[in-house]
XYZ file of N, CA and C in Angstrom:
792
model
N -46.883 5.610 10.396
C -46.376 7.003 11.093
C -46.845 7.584 12.329
N -47.949 7.261 12.556
C -49.328 7.826 12.973
C -49.973 6.034 14.569
N -50.293 5.268 13.292
C -50.524 3.447 14.056
C -49.134 3.917 15.090
N -47.473 4.553 14.975
C -46.621 3.859 15.531
C -47.120 4.571 17.750
N -47.485 6.370 16.870
C -47.286 7.407 17.464
C -48.693 6.811 18.746
N -49.461 5.836 18.046
C -50.558 5.401 18.547
C -50.418 4.910 19.463
N -49.068 3.316 19.137
C -49.369 2.897 20.356
C -48.104 2.841 21.353
N -47.186 4.367 21.055
C -46.685 4.731 22.538
C -47.450 5.662 23.105
N -49.185 5.891 22.558
C -48.770 6.562 22.733
C -48.594 8.099 23.399
N -47.965 8.637 22.046
C -46.490 9.419 22.282
C -46.284 10.295 20.751
N -46.582 11.709 21.296
C -46.502 11.851 19.419
C -44.556 11.880 19.746
N -43.980 11.478 18.149
C -42.594 11.236 17.276
C -41.908 12.129 16.896
N -43.840 12.652 16.143
C -42.969 13.685 14.957
C -44.081 15.346 15.143
N -43.071 16.139 14.679
C -43.703 17.851 14.878
C -43.825 18.239 13.424
N -44.036 18.533 12.798
C -44.183 20.058 11.739
C -43.189 20.598 11.793
N -42.546 21.299 10.161
C -41.713 22.267 10.656
C -42.513 22.808 8.907
N -42.689 24.163 8.660
C -43.029 24.438 8.015
C -43.880 23.434 6.563
N -43.622 22.943 5.816
C -43.754 22.060 4.546
C -43.348 20.283 5.122
N -41.952 19.886 6.084
C -41.379 18.999 6.269
C -42.048 18.053 7.744
N -41.340 17.011 8.051
C -41.452 16.471 9.575
C -39.822 17.153 10.496
N -40.474 16.742 11.596
C -38.754 16.779 12.920
C -39.465 15.748 13.886
N -38.406 15.020 14.395
C -38.193 14.881 15.281
C -38.280 15.502 16.800
N -39.000 14.658 17.195
C -39.572 15.402 19.109
C -38.340 15.131 18.949
N -39.013 14.849 20.352
C -37.881 14.303 21.494
C -37.613 13.059 21.804
N -38.845 12.722 21.742
C -39.535 11.235 22.450
C -38.779 10.942 21.191
N -39.457 10.979 19.777
C -38.765 10.494 18.362
C -37.600 10.100 18.527
N -36.516 11.636 18.654
C -35.486 11.178 17.754
C -34.301 9.931 20.342
N -35.251 9.951 21.184
C -35.147 8.915 21.670
C -35.119 7.145 21.099
N -36.134 7.093 20.457
C -36.364 5.752 19.748
C -35.895 6.078 18.955
N -35.166 6.788 18.068
C -34.872 6.790 17.035
C -32.918 6.225 17.135
N -32.354 6.493 18.599
C -31.497 6.305 19.326
C -31.230 4.574 19.300
N -32.223 4.287 19.896
C -32.645 3.448 20.451
C -33.028 1.945 19.404
N -33.214 2.316 18.730
C -33.756 1.588 17.596
C -32.554 1.329 16.711
N -32.011 2.578 16.918
C -30.195 1.855 16.543
C -29.057 1.290 16.840
N -29.380 1.369 18.512
C -28.983 0.975 19.641
C -28.997 -0.728 19.211
N -31.231 -0.995 18.443
C -31.227 -1.962 18.420
C -30.185 -2.562 17.658
N -30.265 -2.642 16.386
C -30.422 -3.034 14.598
C -28.614 -2.958 15.241
N -27.741 -2.528 16.100
C -26.389 -1.936 16.175
C -26.903 -3.984 17.246
N -27.472 -3.408 17.863
C -27.118 -5.454 19.292
C -28.295 -6.298 17.991
N -29.410 -6.358 16.595
C -28.881 -7.495 15.989
C -28.184 -7.861 15.347
N -27.625 -6.854 14.213
C -26.004 -7.294 13.823
C -25.057 -7.840 14.112
N -24.486 -7.665 15.596
C -23.634 -8.131 16.461
C -24.392 -9.757 16.656
N -25.512 -9.976 17.034
C -25.994 -11.330 16.992
C -25.368 -12.117 15.566
N -25.628 -11.326 14.820
C -26.171 -12.542 13.700
C -24.330 -12.192 12.659
N -23.936 -12.120 13.327
C -22.257 -12.274 13.320
C -21.882 -13.201 13.903
N -21.966 -12.884 15.347
C -21.329 -14.017 16.370
C -22.440 -15.661 15.801
N -23.738 -15.817 15.583
C -23.561 -17.144 14.410
C -23.839 -17.328 13.177
N -23.517 -15.851 12.217
C -21.922 -16.952 11.152
C -20.699 -17.279 11.533
N -20.229 -16.086 12.916
C -18.450 -17.445 13.249
C -19.025 -18.275 13.007
N -20.438 -18.905 14.546
C -20.038 -19.929 14.870
C -20.674 -21.074 14.552
N -22.135 -20.981 13.137
C -22.359 -22.031 12.273
C -20.821 -22.196 10.844
N -20.526 -21.267 10.341
C -19.006 -21.810 9.531
C -17.698 -22.247 10.038
N -17.829 -21.972 11.566
C -16.632 -22.446 11.962
C -14.831 -21.799 12.470
N -15.255 -19.858 11.893
C -14.011 -19.187 11.953
C -13.882 -18.688 13.034
N -12.874 -17.980 12.903
C -13.238 -17.118 13.944
C -13.272 -16.030 13.918
N -13.959 -15.663 12.931
C -14.371 -13.839 12.856
C -13.783 -13.153 12.881
N -13.994 -11.966 12.761
C -13.510 -10.509 12.314
C -13.521 -9.712 13.278
N -12.194 -9.374 13.899
C -11.948 -8.179 15.442
C -12.134 -6.457 14.345
N -13.524 -5.663 14.791
C -12.472 -4.150 14.116
C -11.820 -3.344 15.268
N -10.852 -3.683 14.486
C -9.423 -2.456 15.897
C -8.491 -0.773 15.355
N -9.664 -0.817 16.829
C -8.379 0.477 16.538
C -7.584 0.919 17.282
N -6.488 0.994 16.839
C -5.597 1.101 17.212
C -4.308 3.139 16.900
N -4.293 2.782 18.135
C -3.280 4.413 17.609
C -1.439 3.975 17.494
N -1.310 5.147 17.309
C -0.186 4.791 15.830
C 1.066 4.330 16.663
N 1.427 5.277 17.887
C 2.902 4.693 18.630
C 2.102 3.360 18.862
N 0.784 2.573 19.609
C 0.723 1.133 19.659
C 0.744 0.086 18.660
N 0.352 0.570 17.316
C 0.379 -0.056 15.999
C 2.475 -0.383 15.687
N 2.819 0.505 17.006
C 4.269 0.517 16.779
C 4.300 -0.942 17.513
N 4.840 -0.904 18.503
C 5.452 -1.015 19.564
C 4.410 -1.975 20.096
N 3.205 -2.317 20.172
C 1.676 -3.736 20.794
C 1.426 -4.153 19.978
N 0.664 -3.689 19.101
C 0.415 -4.775 18.369
C 0.846 -5.603 17.041
N 1.568 -5.161 16.631
C 2.503 -6.566 16.309
C 3.287 -7.859 16.374
N 2.782 -7.508 18.729
C 3.200 -8.557 19.607
C 1.906 -9.342 19.250
N 0.333 -8.123 19.603
C -0.028 -9.239 19.591
C -0.374 -9.994 18.280
N -0.197 -8.864 17.287
C -1.019 -10.017 15.719
C -0.166 -11.222 16.142
N 0.902 -11.769 16.812
C 2.568 -12.228 16.456
C 1.615 -13.210 16.925
N 0.763 -13.460 18.285
C 0.168 -14.450 19.281
C -1.153 -15.122 18.703
N -2.020 -13.516 17.910
C -3.124 -14.732 17.034
C -3.014 -15.399 16.124
N -1.879 -15.361 15.334
C -1.636 -16.161 14.026
C -0.519 -17.037 14.621
N -0.202 -17.641 15.812
C 0.032 -18.387 16.573
C -0.974 -19.105 17.192
N -1.881 -18.606 17.454
C -2.805 -19.416 18.191
C -4.287 -19.062 18.039
N -4.626 -18.124 17.125
C -6.302 -18.936 16.790
C -6.056 -17.540 15.850
N -5.461 -18.980 14.810
C -5.027 -18.111 13.203
C -6.045 -17.538 11.785
N -7.322 -18.457 12.647
C -8.399 -17.877 11.902
C -9.585 -16.958 12.155
N -9.026 -15.887 13.625
C -9.251 -14.738 13.711
C -8.237 -13.270 12.541
N -9.240 -12.673 12.532
C -9.045 -11.781 11.419
C -9.535 -10.413 11.639
N -8.073 -9.975 11.696
C -8.415 -8.186 12.013
C -8.343 -7.364 10.783
N -9.435 -6.102 11.912
C -9.272 -5.204 10.465
C -8.618 -4.214 11.369
N -7.879 -3.458 11.248
C -7.226 -2.015 11.596
C -6.640 -1.020 10.922
N -7.720 0.330 12.137
C -7.815 1.436 11.874
C -7.003 1.887 12.186
N -5.936 3.375 12.083
C -4.934 3.879 13.256
C -5.883 5.368 13.260
N -5.637 5.983 14.052
C -5.539 7.297 14.834
C -5.668 6.868 15.489
N -5.800 8.533 15.880
C -5.781 8.740 17.289
C -7.311 8.740 18.039
N -6.536 9.182 19.225
C -8.244 8.111 20.055
C -9.552 9.422 20.530
N -9.324 10.589 19.815
C -10.485 10.734 19.749
C -11.234 10.612 18.201
N -10.661 10.744 17.493
C -11.583 10.214 16.429
C -11.994 8.086 16.499
N -10.857 8.153 17.169
C -11.374 6.084 17.362
C -12.389 6.534 18.180
N -13.153 6.732 19.414
C -14.090 6.445 20.278
C -14.433 6.847 19.480
N -15.684 7.962 18.654
C -16.080 8.162 17.822
C -16.483 7.210 16.735
N -15.458 6.501 16.452
C -15.733 5.676 15.423
C -16.837 4.480 16.758
N -15.696 4.065 17.479
C -16.043 3.121 19.286
C -18.002 3.327 19.271
N -18.320 4.860 19.723
C -19.218 4.766 20.043
C -20.425 4.144 18.965
N -19.524 5.054 17.267
C -21.036 4.342 16.513
C -20.954 3.024 15.852
N -19.938 2.456 17.112
C -20.331 0.417 16.425
C -19.517 0.417 15.126
N -19.052 1.751 14.955
C -17.742 0.774 13.623
C -15.916 0.457 14.032
N -16.338 0.244 15.263
C -14.875 0.023 15.487
C -15.775 -1.044 16.752
N -14.711 -2.532 16.784
C -14.798 -3.829 18.066
C -14.117 -2.584 19.952
N -13.036 -2.646 19.579
C -12.699 -1.908 20.671
C -11.292 -1.150 20.440
N -11.033 -0.484 21.400
C -8.794 -0.226 20.937
C -7.788 -0.477 21.470
N -6.847 -0.189 20.609
C -5.679 -0.092 21.432
C -4.993 0.556 21.447
N -4.651 1.156 22.202
C -4.399 2.644 22.679
C -3.604 2.897 24.134
N -4.001 4.676 24.097
C -3.583 4.972 25.123
C -5.083 5.187 26.444
N -4.973 4.702 27.499
C -6.214 4.489 27.949
C -6.284 5.833 28.880
N -7.436 6.871 28.087
C -7.193 7.983 27.962
C -8.989 8.266 29.152
N -9.258 9.332 29.425
C -10.959 9.356 30.013
C -11.922 9.881 28.920
N -12.907 9.175 29.274
C -13.708 9.938 27.637
C -15.691 10.077 28.941
N -16.036 10.231 27.578
C -17.741 11.081 28.631
C -18.187 9.927 28.566
N -18.331 9.013 28.037
C -18.870 7.628 28.141
C -19.051 6.638 28.728
N -19.402 5.000 29.296
C -19.136 4.174 29.760
C -18.305 3.761 29.298
N -17.068 3.355 29.959
C -16.221 2.461 29.467
C -15.007 0.962 29.655
N -15.288 0.212 29.687
C -14.156 -0.939 30.539
C -12.653 -1.086 29.630
N -11.960 -0.355 30.661
C -10.336 -0.702 29.840
C -9.369 -1.863 30.594
N -8.285 -2.154 29.734
C -7.471 -3.719 30.624
C -6.759 -2.600 30.143
N -5.659 -2.103 31.230
C -4.498 -2.310 30.745
C -3.513 -2.602 30.874
N -1.885 -2.258 29.901
C -1.120 -3.204 28.902
C -0.419 -3.071 30.085
N 0.485 -2.022 29.109
C 1.672 -1.949 29.720
C 1.673 0.045 29.773
N 2.649 0.291 30.109
C 3.466 1.269 30.317
C 3.737 2.763 28.979
N 3.916 3.641 29.129
C 4.077 3.917 27.539
C 4.329 6.032 28.828
N 5.501 6.435 27.875
C 6.065 8.273 27.520
C 5.994 8.647 26.602
N 5.178 10.337 26.526
C 4.924 11.074 25.805
C 6.534 12.007 26.266
N 7.094 12.237 25.487
C 8.547 13.235 25.721
C 8.854 14.030 24.410
N 8.695 14.818 24.402
C 9.112 16.227 23.294
C 10.692 15.446 22.361
N 10.430 15.796 20.890
C 11.568 15.123 20.046
C 11.789 15.889 18.978
N 13.134 15.972 18.074
C 13.196 16.860 17.498
C 13.979 16.389 16.450
N 14.293 16.593 15.617
C 15.907 15.939 14.255
C 17.095 16.338 14.542
N 17.914 15.016 15.028
C 19.367 15.106 15.861
C 19.608 16.524 15.382
N 19.295 18.056 14.241
C 19.937 18.467 13.774
C 19.363 20.418 14.103
N 18.059 20.084 15.099
C 17.646 20.706 16.089
C 18.593 22.208 16.787
N 18.202 23.098 17.050
C 19.378 23.435 17.498
C 19.194 23.836 19.348
N 17.781 22.987 20.058
C 17.761 22.267 20.488
C 18.504 20.444 20.660
N 18.927 20.283 20.220
C 19.021 18.753 20.834
C 20.347 18.447 20.916
N 20.686 17.670 21.831
C 21.502 17.328 22.966
C 22.072 18.152 24.206
N 21.463 18.750 24.733
C 21.090 20.007 25.207
C 20.009 20.515 26.270
N 19.722 20.276 27.432
C 18.479 20.706 28.373
C 18.282 22.068 28.019
N 16.634 22.038 27.847
C 15.560 23.064 27.275
C 14.578 23.373 28.194
N 14.385 24.233 28.559
C 12.942 25.121 29.300
C 12.328 24.968 28.515
N 10.995 25.616 28.982
C 9.776 25.277 28.626
C 9.720 27.014 28.491
N 10.801 27.801 27.924
C 10.682 29.654 27.367
C 11.295 28.516 26.405
N 12.617 27.833 26.115
C 12.983 26.908 25.083
C 12.568 26.735 24.101
N 11.736 25.853 24.272
C 10.284 24.944 23.893
C 8.884 25.674 22.795
N 9.074 27.432 23.482
C 7.690 28.507 23.599
C 8.348 28.419 21.825
N 9.511 28.465 21.706
C 10.446 29.723 20.933
C 11.142 29.073 19.198
N 10.414 28.170 19.566
C 10.215 27.317 18.284
C 8.434 26.972 17.714
N 8.726 26.182 16.000
C 7.474 25.607 15.973
C 7.449 24.479 16.069
N 6.001 23.749 16.444
C 5.668 22.385 16.335
C 4.820 21.944 15.607
N 5.185 20.281 15.083
C 3.733 20.018 14.512
C 3.242 18.809 15.583
N 1.793 18.672 15.595
C 1.223 18.377 17.102
C -0.248 17.552 15.994
N -1.169 16.794 16.946
C -2.222 16.203 16.064
C -2.661 17.743 16.833
N -4.570 16.589 16.242
C -6.079 18.510 16.993
C -5.097 18.208 17.932
N -5.742 19.639 18.810
C -6.332 20.131 19.636
C -7.704 19.407 20.606
N -7.665 18.334 20.078
C -9.209 17.014 20.557
C -8.243 16.232 21.299
N -6.786 15.772 20.892
C -6.335 14.690 21.517
C -5.549 14.599 22.919
N -5.734 13.778 23.295
C -5.508 14.268 25.064
C -4.207 14.719 25.874
N -3.562 14.071 23.739
C -1.903 14.608 24.722
C -1.377 15.472 24.130
N -1.706 16.893 23.383
C -2.200 17.767 23.292
C -2.519 18.711 24.497
N -3.609 18.244 24.445
C -3.997 19.106 25.740
C -3.097 18.803 27.017
N -2.563 17.889 26.942
C -1.722 17.866 28.397
C -0.469 18.925 27.913
N -0.600 18.328 27.171
C 1.074 19.444 26.664
C 0.946 20.979 26.805
N -0.749 22.235 25.826
C -0.424 22.624 26.194
C -0.837 23.167 27.205
N -1.367 22.245 28.185
C -2.221 22.760 29.458
C -0.957 23.474 30.841
N 0.925 22.559 30.432
C 1.906 22.679 31.033
C 2.736 23.648 30.505
N 2.602 24.094 29.449
C 2.715 25.152 28.909
C 2.049 26.677 29.772
N 0.495 26.761 29.316
C -0.073 27.205 30.119
C 0.307 27.817 31.714
N -0.088 27.158 32.617
C 0.273 26.566 33.667
C 1.213 27.840 34.686
N 2.612 27.538 33.830
C 3.823 27.944 33.859
C 3.846 29.262 33.088
N 2.754 29.632 32.662
C 2.803 31.134 31.930
C 3.234 31.633 31.407
N 4.154 29.943 30.190
C 4.819 31.008 28.971
C 3.543 30.727 27.383
N 3.852 31.503 26.273
C 3.228 31.515 25.488
C 3.236 30.648 23.923
N 1.512 30.767 24.177
C 1.378 29.259 23.803
C 2.342 28.539 22.348
N 1.845 26.824 22.246
C 2.370 26.591 21.645
C 2.405 27.222 19.879
N 3.421 27.254 18.318
C 3.112 27.556 17.635
C 3.011 26.364 17.155
N 1.715 25.652 16.488
C 1.403 24.898 15.833
C 1.623 24.909 14.466
N 2.786 25.000 13.267
C 3.023 24.972 12.217
C 2.001 24.254 11.992
N 2.083 22.353 12.010
C 1.683 21.590 11.193
C 0.618 20.879 11.830
N -0.505 20.083 12.022
C -1.098 19.522 12.573
C -1.592 18.368 11.480
N -1.588 16.943 12.353
C -1.551 15.912 11.128
C -2.746 14.435 12.780
N -2.379 13.047 11.731
C -3.920 12.742 12.007
C -2.995 11.820 13.004
N -1.711 11.339 12.652
C -0.726 10.388 13.351
C 0.960 10.722 13.324
N 0.946 11.233 14.044
C 2.835 10.858 14.380
C 3.267 10.230 13.814
N 2.759 8.781 14.125
C 3.862 8.419 14.336
C 3.914 7.153 13.109
N 3.332 7.989 12.376
C 3.110 7.339 10.132
C 4.724 8.185 10.074
N 5.264 9.628 11.000
C 5.558 10.057 10.002
C 7.075 10.676 10.611
N 8.621 9.972 11.032
C 9.223 10.179 11.509
C 10.052 11.199 10.804
N 10.130 10.700 9.334
C 10.433 11.501 8.009
C 10.469 13.076 8.186
N 8.528 13.506 8.045
C 8.033 15.380 8.476
C 8.739 15.535 9.006
N 8.413 15.052 10.560
C 9.782 15.710 12.064
C 10.577 16.007 11.649
N 11.711 14.763 11.274
C 12.382 15.190 11.197
C 13.334 16.295 10.106
N 12.607 16.687 8.746
C 12.879 17.418 7.711
C 12.330 19.043 8.234
N 10.930 18.796 9.287
C 10.562 19.729 8.988
C 10.966 21.207 10.062
N 12.272 20.596 10.882
C 12.695 21.634 11.398
C 11.512 21.164 13.366
N 11.031 20.838 13.078
C 9.597 21.515 13.711
C 9.672 19.916 15.093
N 9.694 20.801 16.114
C 9.630 19.998 17.683
C 8.117 19.196 17.195
N 7.889 18.162 18.213
C 6.961 17.164 18.712
C 6.954 16.956 19.724
N 5.817 15.671 20.106
C 5.244 14.780 21.378
C 4.852 14.064 20.968
N 6.037 13.440 20.804
C 5.896 11.337 20.745
C 6.137 10.544 22.264
N 5.353 9.454 21.631
C 5.609 7.792 22.439
C 7.418 7.489 22.574
N 7.732 7.991 24.015
C 8.573 7.567 24.528
C 9.753 6.050 23.637
N 8.178 5.320 22.848
C 8.761 4.133 22.507
C 9.064 3.891 21.136
N 7.975 4.846 20.522
C 8.205 4.660 19.386
C 9.529 5.639 19.215
N 9.453 6.504 19.729
C 11.501 6.874 19.807
C 12.391 5.972 19.499
N 12.340 4.589 20.124
C 13.077 4.022 19.577
C 13.199 2.806 19.378
N 11.916 3.010 18.089
C 12.025 2.567 16.977
C 12.650 2.810 15.736
N 13.474 2.059 15.583
C 14.722 2.131 14.001
C 14.461 3.523 13.519
N 13.179 3.201 12.579
C 12.932 4.089 12.098
C 13.079 5.609 13.174
N 13.096 5.904 14.068
C 13.135 7.204 14.828
C 14.160 7.786 15.214
N 15.095 6.922 15.247
C 15.801 7.051 16.944
C 17.117 7.344 15.891
N 16.893 6.616 13.926
C 18.045 6.745 13.078
C 17.776 7.981 12.801
N 17.054 9.117 13.231
C 16.313 10.950 12.548
C 15.986 11.425 13.912
N 15.619 11.231 14.612
C 14.980 11.651 16.103
C 15.822 12.054 17.147
N 15.921 12.793 17.699
C 16.651 13.006 19.311
C 15.341 13.716 19.694
N 15.070 12.808 21.582
C 14.533 13.370 22.845
C 15.773 14.874 23.055
N 14.341 16.079 23.266
C 14.714 16.827 23.689
C 14.412 17.115 25.292
N 15.610 17.269 25.593
C 15.248 17.048 27.262
C 15.202 18.407 28.437
N 13.662 18.418 29.025
C 12.552 18.598 29.063
C 12.397 17.654 30.416
N 12.593 17.484 31.954
C 12.096 16.534 32.598
C 10.195 17.149 33.228
N 10.043 18.431 32.877
C 8.790 18.355 33.135
C 7.380 17.873 31.798
N 8.615 18.229 30.762
C 7.108 17.771 29.359
C 7.525 16.114 29.100
N 7.442 15.487 30.558
C 7.449 13.605 30.449
C 6.321 13.264 31.076
N 5.276 13.225 30.139
C 3.684 12.413 29.766
C 3.410 10.975 30.505
N 3.468 11.332 31.571
C 3.048 9.283 31.675
C 1.317 9.143 31.674
N 1.691 7.481 30.439
C 0.363 6.899 30.776
C 0.614 5.848 30.437
N -0.828 4.619 30.343
C -1.159 3.597 30.714
C -1.604 3.296 28.881
N -0.866 2.124 28.446
C -1.530 1.885 27.454
C -2.670 0.654 27.008
N -3.658 0.765 26.593
C -4.208 -1.128 26.761
C -5.596 -1.112 25.909
N -6.381 -1.794 25.791
C -7.416 -1.711 25.844
C -9.257 -1.432 26.013
N -9.469 -0.923 25.261
C -11.290 0.410 26.137
C -11.772 -0.572 24.803
N -13.025 -0.576 25.386
C -14.360 -0.691 24.832
C -15.887 -0.027 25.413
N -16.798 0.107 24.273
C -17.962 0.605 24.844
C -18.325 -0.373 26.658
N -18.641 0.316 27.651
C -19.104 -0.592 28.618
C -19.966 -1.436 28.519
N -21.642 -1.606 27.199
C -22.468 -1.512 26.833
C -22.338 -2.610 25.882
N -21.017 -3.050 24.893
C -20.926 -3.105 24.025
C -20.557 -5.004 24.170
N -21.279 -5.298 22.910
C -21.274 -7.050 23.505
C -20.270 -7.416 22.686
N -19.819 -8.526 22.563
C -17.684 -8.581 22.718
C -18.484 -9.934 22.193
N -18.086 -10.106 21.159
C -18.112 -11.152 20.335
C -16.887 -12.455 20.596
N -16.005 -13.904 20.178
C -15.816 -15.273 20.985
C -15.169 -14.405 19.826
N -14.630 -13.998 19.091
C -13.024 -13.451 18.447
C -12.669 -11.997 19.235
N -13.725 -11.553 19.189
C -13.504 -10.245 19.784
C -12.273 -10.048 20.891
N -13.420 -10.863 22.044
C -12.851 -11.609 23.440
C -11.173 -12.319 23.196
N -11.200 -13.229 21.546
C -9.353 -13.753 21.961
C -8.437 -13.001 21.250
N -9.041 -11.739 21.475
C -7.796 -10.783 20.650
C -7.634 -9.860 22.524
N -8.546 -9.962 22.358
C -8.232 -8.751 24.620
C -7.754 -9.728 24.731
N -8.110 -11.131 24.841
C -7.139 -12.422 26.407
C -5.772 -12.109 25.384
N -5.574 -12.572 24.475
C -4.012 -11.585 23.550
C -3.560 -10.629 24.017
N -4.310 -9.905 24.024
C -3.014 -8.666 24.318
C -3.143 -8.326 25.793
N -4.265 -9.166 26.569
C -3.499 -10.010 28.370
C -2.260 -9.724 28.327
N -2.788 -11.051 27.393
C -1.474 -11.831 28.381
C 0.037 -11.172 27.617
N -0.483 -10.682 27.076
C 1.689 -9.667 26.072
C 1.590 -9.078 27.513
N 0.884 -8.526 28.044
C 0.886 -7.383 28.939
C 1.431 -7.904 30.371
N 0.791 -9.632 30.769
C 1.001 -10.490 31.704
C 2.637 -10.301 31.817
N 2.863 -10.975 30.653
C 4.741 -11.770 30.345
C 5.517 -10.807 30.275
N 4.807 -8.826 29.559
C 5.817 -8.147 30.034
C 5.814 -7.539 31.119
N 4.719 -7.402 32.327
C 5.371 -7.174 33.547
C 6.159 -8.047 33.830
N 6.644 -9.888 34.237
C 7.616 -10.110 34.186
C 8.733 -9.657 34.244
N 8.663 -9.657 33.036
C 10.414 -9.290 32.691
C 11.566 -7.995 33.099
């Protein structure tokens, strides 16, 4: 430690009681060291892919809704065109997935394109809308419902850190309606159509998911035009990220599917 401080001509540690803590310079050096380690790991991974002749492994974070209506088609294309590429898929909400992306635990995210506090590259692939939904037996099913009508019932929603919940709560706040009564918080709404239906709670889910058989047979959209959140869906990765050949193949396959959709 002393030699490192001498070489850099700056204090990296300070004494706190009987222990040591990083100074501001030490913290910056530590963070840069993690980035260098991650970069080396990326290089080693790519060299291993090239030397073995295999397609490589791509760590994909997928939003629940994208797992249903977008990822299956992307996987079909990859199996057809580049079958040696292996995917490791982590399903979750945008806040959790982006934390993993920042820590270089994921290579890309496939899901809604939302704003982040770090520079990212985003490739739009398709569009989606998020709407209010509930059991087909819900008292509001099959009839128009005002914001005040909706505020009288309980909800099942993701955590407050998720962008679509923030949008929904802001709509109620800006229209001077009572705060939402969230009875259940869950990490993935797309995985639990049965829970939404049996709980009798309102929810806010992808219209693409709602069209899927397992959702359509149990749930219905609650009619309120104010609570229709339009969003783009696609690929997100860190701006300074190293993109391996295998990761680029996944990006290309996803974007190609988006171009096919836009032509229909």
